Short mmCIF file of C-alpha atoms in Angstrom, two decimals:
data_model
loop_
_atom_site.label_atom_id
_atom_site.label_comp_id
_atom_site.label_asym_id
_atom_site.label_seq_id
_atom_site.Cartn_x
_atom_site.Cartn_y
_atom_site.Cartn_z
CA MET A 5 127.82 71.73 36.86
CA GLU A 6 129.12 75.29 36.84
CA THR A 7 132.60 76.34 37.91
CA ASN A 8 131.47 78.28 41.00
CA GLN A 9 129.47 75.23 42.12
CA ARG A 10 132.54 73.02 41.59
CA ASP A 11 134.67 75.47 43.65
CA ALA A 12 132.13 75.49 46.51
CA ILE A 13 132.13 71.67 46.65
CA LEU A 14 135.94 71.49 46.67
CA LYS A 15 136.08 74.10 49.45
CA ILE A 16 133.69 72.09 51.68
CA CYS A 17 135.62 68.87 51.01
CA ASN A 18 138.90 70.51 52.04
CA GLU A 19 137.26 71.87 55.21
CA ILE A 20 135.90 68.40 56.11
CA GLU A 21 139.36 66.82 55.63
CA LEU A 22 140.88 69.45 57.94
CA LEU A 23 138.46 68.52 60.75
CA PRO A 24 139.54 66.03 63.48
CA ILE A 25 136.94 63.57 62.25
CA GLU A 26 138.01 60.53 64.28
CA GLU A 27 138.39 62.57 67.49
CA ASN A 28 135.00 64.29 67.20
CA ILE A 29 133.13 61.07 66.27
CA ALA A 30 134.85 59.16 69.10
CA GLU A 31 133.84 61.87 71.57
CA ALA A 32 130.26 61.82 70.25
CA TYR A 33 130.01 58.02 70.93
CA ALA A 34 132.14 58.02 74.12
CA ALA A 35 129.17 57.22 76.36
CA GLN A 36 127.94 54.26 74.21
CA GLY A 37 130.78 51.79 74.76
CA ASP A 38 133.06 50.25 72.12
CA ILE A 39 132.78 52.33 68.94
CA ASN A 40 133.68 49.35 66.69
CA GLN A 41 130.51 47.60 67.83
CA ILE A 42 128.21 50.59 67.11
CA HIS A 43 126.17 50.55 63.88
CA VAL A 44 124.10 53.27 62.21
CA THR A 45 121.29 51.80 60.06
CA GLY A 46 123.30 48.54 60.03
CA ILE A 47 126.59 50.17 58.93
CA PRO A 48 129.56 50.19 61.36
CA VAL A 49 130.63 53.65 62.52
CA PRO A 50 134.34 53.17 61.48
CA LEU A 51 133.18 52.30 57.94
CA LEU A 52 130.99 55.43 57.81
CA VAL A 53 133.94 57.58 58.93
CA SER A 54 136.07 56.02 56.19
CA ASP A 55 133.24 56.58 53.66
CA ILE A 56 133.07 60.30 54.58
CA LYS A 57 136.78 60.65 53.78
CA ARG A 58 136.33 58.58 50.61
CA ILE A 59 133.44 60.82 49.48
CA CYS A 60 135.59 63.91 49.84
CA SER A 61 138.64 62.36 48.10
CA GLN A 62 136.50 61.05 45.18
CA PHE A 63 134.90 64.50 44.65
CA LYS A 64 138.28 66.22 44.78
CA MET A 65 139.84 63.75 42.33
CA GLU A 66 136.97 63.93 39.84
CA LEU A 67 136.13 67.64 40.04
CA GLN A 68 139.73 68.67 39.43
CA ASP A 69 139.39 67.20 35.92
CA ASP A 70 137.41 68.76 33.07
CA ASN A 71 134.75 66.10 33.36
CA TYR A 72 132.94 68.11 36.10
CA TYR A 73 131.14 70.09 33.38
CA TYR A 74 129.11 66.97 32.59
CA LEU A 75 128.20 66.09 36.19
CA PRO A 76 124.90 67.39 37.66
CA PHE A 77 124.96 69.72 40.71
CA GLU A 78 121.51 68.55 41.84
CA TYR A 79 120.27 64.95 41.96
CA VAL A 80 117.08 63.11 42.92
CA HIS A 81 117.90 60.02 44.97
CA PRO A 82 115.25 57.34 44.64
CA GLN A 83 115.17 56.79 48.41
CA HIS A 84 116.46 60.01 50.06
CA GLY A 85 114.93 62.63 47.79
CA SER A 86 116.13 65.65 45.85
CA SER A 87 119.04 67.88 46.95
CA ASN A 88 122.41 69.23 45.79
CA ILE A 89 125.96 68.20 46.59
CA GLN A 90 126.86 71.44 48.41
CA ALA A 91 123.92 71.27 50.84
CA GLN A 92 124.57 67.58 51.67
CA LEU A 93 128.30 68.14 52.30
CA ALA A 94 127.52 71.20 54.44
CA GLN A 95 125.23 69.11 56.69
CA VAL A 96 127.91 66.41 57.07
CA LYS A 97 130.47 69.09 58.00
CA SER A 98 128.10 70.66 60.56
CA VAL A 99 127.45 67.33 62.34
CA ILE A 100 131.17 66.48 62.55
CA SER A 101 132.25 69.96 63.73
CA THR A 102 129.54 70.08 66.47
CA LYS A 103 130.49 66.55 67.69
CA LEU A 104 127.09 65.00 67.05
CA THR A 105 126.47 61.32 66.33
CA LEU A 106 126.29 60.13 62.71
CA GLU A 107 122.57 59.37 63.09
CA ASN A 108 122.08 63.10 62.47
CA THR A 109 123.69 62.95 59.00
CA ILE A 110 123.31 59.32 57.78
CA THR A 111 120.78 60.44 55.16
CA GLN A 112 123.27 62.90 53.62
CA ILE A 113 126.09 60.31 53.62
CA LEU A 114 123.91 57.72 51.82
CA TRP A 115 122.71 60.40 49.36
CA LEU A 116 126.32 61.35 48.48
CA ILE A 117 127.40 57.67 48.12
CA GLY A 118 124.39 57.01 45.90
CA TYR A 119 125.29 60.04 43.74
CA GLN A 120 128.89 58.84 43.29
CA ILE A 121 127.76 55.26 42.50
CA ILE A 122 125.22 56.40 39.91
CA PHE A 123 127.67 58.70 38.14
CA GLY A 124 130.65 56.34 38.41
CA LEU A 125 132.64 58.26 40.97
CA TRP A 126 132.48 55.79 43.81
CA ASP A 127 134.49 52.86 42.36
CA LYS A 128 135.72 53.29 38.80
CA SER A 129 136.70 50.22 36.72
CA LYS A 130 140.02 51.82 35.94
CA MET A 131 140.96 51.80 39.63
CA LYS A 132 144.03 49.67 40.24
CA ILE A 133 144.38 46.88 42.75
CA HIS A 134 146.88 48.82 44.88
CA ASP A 135 144.29 51.59 45.04
CA VAL A 136 141.81 49.10 46.56
CA LYS A 137 144.43 47.99 49.01
CA SER A 138 145.16 51.57 49.80
CA ILE A 139 141.47 52.10 50.57
CA ASP A 140 141.48 49.05 52.88
CA ILE A 141 144.57 50.40 54.62
CA LYS A 142 142.87 53.76 55.01
CA ASN A 143 139.82 51.99 56.51
CA LYS A 144 142.03 50.21 58.99
CA GLU A 145 143.84 53.42 59.73
CA THR A 146 140.49 55.07 60.40
CA GLU A 147 139.52 52.29 62.79
CA ILE A 148 142.87 52.61 64.55
CA ASN A 149 142.46 56.39 64.84
CA LEU A 150 138.98 55.93 66.27
CA LEU A 151 140.32 53.43 68.80
CA LYS A 152 143.16 55.82 69.70
CA GLU A 153 140.68 58.65 70.31
CA LYS A 154 138.51 56.27 72.34
CA ILE A 155 141.56 55.32 74.42
CA LYS A 156 142.39 59.02 74.95
CA ILE A 157 138.87 59.71 76.16
CA GLU A 158 138.87 56.71 78.46
CA THR A 159 142.32 57.71 79.75
CA SER A 160 141.11 61.21 80.56
CA LYS A 161 138.08 59.75 82.35
CA THR A 162 140.36 57.40 84.31
CA GLU A 163 142.63 60.27 85.31
CA ALA A 164 139.60 62.26 86.40
CA LEU A 165 138.42 59.30 88.50
CA ILE A 166 141.91 58.99 90.03
CA ALA A 167 141.80 62.69 90.95
CA VAL A 168 138.33 62.25 92.49
CA LEU A 169 139.52 59.22 94.44
CA ALA A 170 142.52 61.21 95.74
CA THR A 171 140.22 63.99 96.82
CA GLU A 172 137.88 61.51 98.53
CA LYS A 173 140.87 59.91 100.25
CA GLU A 174 141.98 63.28 101.61
CA ALA A 175 138.42 63.97 102.77
CA ILE A 176 138.31 60.57 104.51
CA GLU A 177 141.62 61.30 106.24
CA THR A 178 140.30 64.68 107.34
CA GLU A 179 137.10 63.09 108.67
CA LYS A 180 139.19 60.47 110.46
CA LYS A 181 141.18 63.20 112.19
CA ASN A 182 137.97 65.06 113.07
CA VAL A 183 136.47 61.86 114.55
CA GLN A 184 139.62 61.29 116.61
CA THR A 185 139.48 64.88 117.87
CA PHE A 186 135.78 64.46 118.65
CA ILE A 187 136.48 61.29 120.64
CA GLU A 188 139.20 63.08 122.64
CA GLN A 189 136.83 66.00 123.37
CA LYS A 190 134.09 63.64 124.53
CA GLN A 191 136.56 61.83 126.77
CA LEU A 192 137.48 65.15 128.37
CA GLU A 193 133.78 65.96 128.79
CA VAL A 194 133.17 62.56 130.45
CA LYS A 195 136.05 63.26 132.83
CA LEU A 196 134.61 66.68 133.64
CA ILE A 197 131.19 65.09 134.28
CA SER A 198 132.76 62.53 136.60
CA ASP A 199 134.53 65.28 138.52
CA ALA A 200 131.28 67.28 138.72
CA VAL A 201 129.18 64.43 140.16
CA PRO A 202 129.98 65.29 143.85
CA ILE A 203 129.17 68.94 143.20
CA VAL A 204 125.91 67.98 141.53
CA THR A 205 125.06 65.73 144.49
CA ASN A 206 125.57 68.62 146.91
CA GLN A 207 123.52 70.90 144.71
CA LYS A 208 120.75 68.27 144.60
CA ASN A 209 120.67 68.20 148.39
CA GLU A 210 120.45 71.99 148.46
CA ILE A 211 117.67 71.86 145.87
CA ASP A 212 115.74 69.33 147.99
CA THR A 213 116.10 71.64 151.01
CA LEU A 214 114.94 74.61 148.96
CA GLN A 215 112.02 72.57 147.63
CA LYS A 216 110.85 71.77 151.17
CA SER A 217 111.20 75.44 152.11
CA SER A 218 109.30 76.47 148.99
CA THR A 219 106.53 73.98 149.88
CA ASN A 220 106.11 75.64 153.27
CA SER A 221 106.22 79.07 151.64
CA ASP A 222 103.62 77.91 149.12
CA THR A 223 101.29 76.95 151.93
CA GLU A 224 101.71 80.37 153.53
CA ILE A 225 101.22 82.07 150.18
CA ARG A 226 98.04 80.12 149.54
CA THR A 227 96.72 81.19 152.97
CA ILE A 228 97.57 84.82 152.22
CA GLN A 229 96.00 84.49 148.78
CA LYS A 230 92.81 83.12 150.32
CA ASN A 231 92.67 86.06 152.75
CA HIS A 232 93.28 88.47 149.91
CA THR A 233 90.53 86.82 147.86
CA GLU A 234 88.05 87.21 150.69
CA LEU A 235 89.14 90.81 151.26
CA PHE A 236 88.81 91.50 147.51
CA ALA A 237 85.27 90.08 147.53
CA GLN A 238 84.37 92.34 150.45
CA LEU A 239 85.90 95.37 148.75
CA LYS A 240 84.13 94.52 145.51
CA LEU A 241 80.77 94.27 147.34
CA GLN A 242 81.48 97.54 149.15
CA LYS A 243 82.43 99.19 145.84
CA GLU A 244 79.19 98.04 144.18
CA THR A 245 77.17 99.39 147.13
CA GLN A 246 79.01 102.72 146.98
CA GLU A 247 78.49 102.91 143.22
CA LYS A 248 74.75 102.43 143.68
CA ASP A 249 74.67 105.12 146.37
CA PHE A 250 76.76 107.38 144.19
CA LYS A 251 74.39 106.91 141.25
CA LEU A 252 71.43 107.76 143.47
CA GLN A 253 73.24 110.87 144.73
CA ILE A 254 74.06 111.87 141.14
CA GLU A 255 70.39 111.48 140.17
CA LYS A 256 69.34 113.62 143.12
CA ILE A 257 71.97 116.23 142.29
CA GLU A 258 70.82 116.30 138.68
CA GLU A 259 67.21 116.81 139.80
CA GLU A 260 68.30 119.59 142.16
CA ASN A 261 70.41 121.07 139.38
CA VAL A 262 67.39 121.15 137.06
CA LYS A 263 65.33 122.84 139.77
CA LEU A 264 68.15 125.29 140.45
CA LYS A 265 68.50 126.13 136.77
CA SER A 266 64.74 126.75 136.50
CA ALA A 267 64.92 128.95 139.63
CA ILE A 268 67.89 130.85 138.17
CA VAL A 269 66.01 131.40 134.91
CA SER A 270 62.97 132.60 136.82
CA GLY A 271 65.16 134.87 138.98
CA GLU A 272 66.92 136.30 135.93
CA GLU A 273 63.54 137.04 134.36
CA LYS A 274 62.43 138.81 137.57
CA ILE A 275 65.73 140.71 137.74
CA LYS A 276 65.25 141.86 134.16
CA PHE A 277 61.72 142.93 135.03
CA PHE A 278 62.93 144.85 138.10
CA GLU A 279 65.76 146.43 136.13
CA SER A 280 63.32 147.58 133.46
CA LEU A 281 61.02 148.84 136.20
CA GLU A 282 63.92 150.65 137.89
CA LYS A 283 64.95 152.21 134.58
CA PHE A 284 61.35 153.30 134.01
CA ILE A 285 61.18 154.83 137.51
CA LYS A 286 64.55 156.56 137.05
CA ASP A 287 63.47 157.95 133.71
CA LYS A 288 60.24 159.21 135.20
CA GLN A 289 62.15 160.60 138.18
CA ALA A 290 64.52 162.51 135.91
CA GLU A 291 61.56 163.77 133.92
CA ILE A 292 59.76 164.87 137.11
CA ILE A 293 62.90 166.62 138.37
CA GLU A 294 63.37 168.37 135.06
CA LEU A 295 59.70 169.40 134.94
CA GLY A 296 59.86 170.57 138.59
CA ALA A 297 62.91 172.68 137.87
CA LEU A 298 61.21 174.22 134.88
CA ALA A 299 58.02 174.71 136.84
CA ALA A 300 60.00 176.48 139.61
CA GLY A 301 60.78 179.25 137.16
CA ALA A 302 64.28 178.10 136.16
CA ALA A 303 63.66 178.52 132.45
CA LEU A 304 67.34 179.17 131.84
CA GLY A 305 68.30 176.08 133.78
CA GLY A 306 65.82 174.05 131.79
CA THR A 307 67.31 175.32 128.57
CA PHE A 308 70.80 174.35 129.71
CA GLY A 309 69.49 170.99 130.79
CA LEU A 310 67.96 170.34 127.39
CA ARG A 311 71.20 171.36 125.74
CA GLU A 312 73.11 169.02 128.01
CA LYS A 313 70.73 166.21 127.16
CA LYS A 314 71.17 166.80 123.42
CA LEU A 315 74.93 166.79 123.89
CA SER A 316 74.59 163.52 125.85
CA GLU A 317 72.76 161.99 122.89
CA GLY A 318 75.51 163.18 120.54
CA MET A 319 78.17 161.69 122.83
CA THR A 320 77.02 158.17 121.92
CA PHE A 321 78.84 158.40 118.58
CA TRP A 322 82.11 159.44 120.23
CA LYS A 323 81.73 156.87 123.04
CA PHE A 324 81.83 154.11 120.44
CA GLY A 325 84.25 155.98 118.20
CA VAL A 326 87.04 156.14 120.80
CA PRO A 327 87.48 152.36 121.40
CA ILE A 328 86.78 151.53 117.73
CA ILE A 329 89.38 153.96 116.37
CA THR A 330 91.83 152.73 119.05
CA VAL A 331 91.38 149.11 117.96
CA LEU A 332 91.64 150.10 114.29
CA ALA A 333 94.81 152.10 114.98
CA MET A 334 96.39 149.15 116.81
CA ALA A 335 95.32 146.80 113.97
CA TRP A 336 96.82 149.21 111.44
CA VAL A 337 100.11 149.19 113.37
CA VAL A 338 100.15 145.39 113.38
CA ILE A 339 99.34 145.28 109.64
CA VAL A 340 102.07 147.83 108.83
CA PHE A 341 104.75 145.96 110.83
CA THR A 342 103.72 142.48 109.54
CA CYS A 343 102.14 142.68 106.08
CA LEU A 344 103.16 146.14 104.81
CA ALA A 345 106.57 146.36 106.46
CA SER A 346 109.30 148.13 104.48
CA LYS A 347 112.28 145.94 103.53
CA THR A 348 115.13 148.27 102.48
CA GLY A 349 117.79 146.23 104.27
CA VAL A 350 118.60 149.04 106.77
CA VAL A 351 116.92 148.47 110.15
CA TRP A 352 116.57 152.09 111.29
CA VAL A 353 115.26 153.18 107.85
CA ASP A 354 112.66 150.36 107.95
CA ILE A 355 111.59 151.45 111.47
CA ILE A 356 111.22 155.13 110.42
CA LEU A 357 109.23 154.20 107.29
CA ASN A 358 106.94 151.88 109.25
CA LEU A 359 106.37 154.59 111.92
CA ALA A 360 105.58 157.08 109.17
CA LYS A 361 102.99 154.65 107.78
CA THR A 362 101.34 154.36 111.22
CA LEU A 363 101.33 158.18 111.85
CA PRO A 364 97.93 158.83 110.11
CA ALA A 365 96.26 156.29 112.39
CA PHE A 366 97.60 158.01 115.52
CA ILE A 367 96.60 161.45 114.14
CA LEU A 368 93.07 160.15 113.53
CA MET A 369 93.01 158.61 117.02
CA GLY A 370 94.17 161.95 118.52
CA PHE A 371 91.47 163.81 116.61
CA VAL A 372 88.77 161.42 117.88
CA PHE A 373 90.07 161.69 121.47
CA LYS A 374 90.15 165.51 121.19
CA GLN A 375 86.63 165.67 119.72
CA TYR A 376 85.36 163.34 122.44
CA ASN A 377 87.05 165.53 125.06
CA LYS A 378 85.47 168.71 123.60
CA GLU A 379 82.00 167.16 123.50
CA ARG A 380 82.42 165.87 127.05
CA ASN A 381 83.61 169.30 128.32
CA LEU A 382 80.61 170.98 126.67
CA GLN A 383 78.30 168.41 128.24
CA GLU A 384 79.79 168.88 131.68
CA GLU A 385 79.73 172.69 131.32
CA TYR A 386 76.09 172.77 130.28
CA ALA A 387 75.24 170.35 133.05
CA PHE A 388 77.05 172.65 135.50
CA LYS A 389 75.24 175.71 134.11
CA ALA A 390 71.88 173.93 134.39
CA ALA A 391 72.60 172.96 137.99
CA VAL A 392 73.63 176.51 138.89
CA ALA A 393 70.66 178.01 137.07
CA ASN A 394 68.30 175.66 138.90
CA THR A 395 69.76 176.72 142.27
CA ILE A 396 69.76 180.46 141.64
CA LYS A 397 66.20 180.82 142.92
CA ALA A 398 66.98 178.87 146.05
CA TYR A 399 70.03 181.03 146.73
CA SER A 400 67.96 184.15 146.10
CA ASP A 401 65.55 183.01 148.79
CA LEU A 402 68.47 182.65 151.18
CA LEU A 403 69.45 186.29 150.63
CA LYS A 404 66.49 187.38 152.71
CA GLY A 405 67.96 188.01 156.15
CA GLU A 406 68.84 190.68 158.72
CA ASP A 407 72.66 190.30 158.67
CA THR A 408 73.91 192.82 156.14
CA ALA A 409 77.51 191.46 155.83
CA VAL A 410 76.24 187.95 155.18
CA ASN A 411 73.80 189.28 152.69
CA VAL A 412 76.58 191.14 150.86
CA SER A 413 78.79 188.03 150.62
CA ARG A 414 75.85 185.99 149.45
CA GLN A 415 75.04 188.62 146.86
CA GLU A 416 78.60 188.50 145.54
CA MET A 417 78.41 184.73 145.39
CA LEU A 418 75.09 184.93 143.58
CA LYS A 419 76.52 187.46 141.10
CA ASP A 420 79.46 185.16 140.38
CA ALA A 421 77.07 182.27 139.84
CA VAL A 422 74.93 184.30 137.44
CA LYS A 423 78.08 185.50 135.64
CA GLN A 424 79.29 181.88 135.36
CA VAL A 425 75.93 180.85 133.95
CA GLN A 426 75.89 183.67 131.41
CA THR A 427 79.47 183.03 130.23
CA ALA A 428 79.57 181.32 126.81
CA PRO A 429 81.14 177.82 126.85
CA LYS A 430 84.65 177.35 125.38
CA LEU A 431 84.72 175.26 122.21
CA TYR A 432 88.54 174.77 122.28
CA THR A 433 91.11 174.34 125.01
CA ASP A 434 93.93 176.77 125.73
CA ASP A 435 96.51 174.69 123.81
CA GLY A 436 95.48 176.30 120.50
CA GLY A 437 93.33 173.48 119.19
CA LYS A 438 96.13 171.02 118.35
CA VAL A 439 94.85 167.85 116.78
CA PHE A 440 97.67 165.68 118.14
CA SER A 441 99.92 166.39 121.10
CA PHE A 442 102.75 164.35 122.62
CA SER A 443 102.50 165.91 126.09
CA THR A 444 102.15 163.56 129.03
CA LYS A 445 99.20 165.49 130.45
CA TYR A 446 97.22 165.19 127.25
CA LEU A 447 98.00 161.49 127.04
CA ALA A 448 96.82 161.01 130.65
CA ASP A 449 93.60 162.91 129.86
CA SER A 450 93.06 160.75 126.78
CA LEU A 451 93.52 157.53 128.78
CA LYS A 452 91.15 158.87 131.45
CA ASN A 453 88.55 159.70 128.76
CA LEU A 454 88.97 156.21 127.26
CA ASN A 455 88.50 154.64 130.70
CA ASP A 456 85.37 156.74 131.34
CA THR A 457 83.99 155.76 127.94
CA VAL A 458 84.53 152.05 128.63
CA LYS A 459 82.82 152.38 132.01
CA THR A 460 79.92 154.22 130.36
CA LEU A 461 79.54 151.48 127.73
CA ASN A 462 79.76 148.70 130.35
CA PRO A 463 77.87 150.03 133.44
CA LYS A 464 78.03 147.90 136.56
CA PRO A 465 74.68 146.46 137.68
#
């Protein structure tokens, strides 16, 4: 055996001796009755406790001498197998410290006793008689210590039972008081019930009276219910009859509606035919009038009429241009003030910048209005010239008369008419040809032109 192995064994033996062996073993067997009557593999528990102490004392006594060099650290027991002294002592220490029963370490105890017997450590021949007596005294002392620990455990259990009994006694006293209180409450309730019997009797009489009244009312209600049931059946029958009549009326109305729709479609087709026929007649009428005027010798009037007609064809562009450019200008204003609005942080600067952005749209709108106005003035002037030219011949026929003064005034009027016809039309107004003007008169003229254009595009039937 090496020195470090010897030191490890001595350390474990000292630790085992420092443990409260009797107390822990007594607590481990506390639930199994008298510990002196308990055996482990046929060996009494007190004897095993004494043997554990004897094992430790024998190892300490022998290993403190130089003879430990010649003792083996490991040993093969013929019954309990191979192991070493340190591992077996460690298991015994673990069982005692964790307060387990000796059944968990009986193999290690028998292995250690067998080791000491084989190698002469258990009971040497040189041991004196007083040493044997000392061992017997130690065994008795161990038994006494075990009994003392058993008595302590039983005493603690008894004290715990006394405390439980005291608690139960207090609980019983409390329940007794509660039962007494309950009995007193029930006695009061019985007294209250006895006092309330006359009142209940009166109430029962009132209830009987009310029951009789309710029986009579029930009879009346049943009669009313029967009348209502009959009336409901009549109303239901009347409703079903009216629903059938209503369905028939709806079918008739639907048939009439189909006929009316077909008649409306037919009438609309005829109206379209008559409108096309009227347009054809009007076109032919205008053509006949124009040809008649030309045939009457009003070549100049015919020329003006053709010019007016060409101008009327050119007006179509400006008729559509005025409302379109107006809508676009308004849309541009909305876009500028919503999507392209300036955000400088100063309100009046933002307003001025936004107005400046919308100015080109209003300039373009003014130009379109002005161009439309010029084209319309030219059209009206040529139409006027054509009308005057076509009536010159008729007025010349009227000059033939006997009244000289009348003839002179008519001649002057005829000269003015010819002069008016021969005067070249004005291409621009007297305002110098401004493209955009903020005068109220020009704005009123523009609105009037827009209104006339809308009426021209949407003629009333």
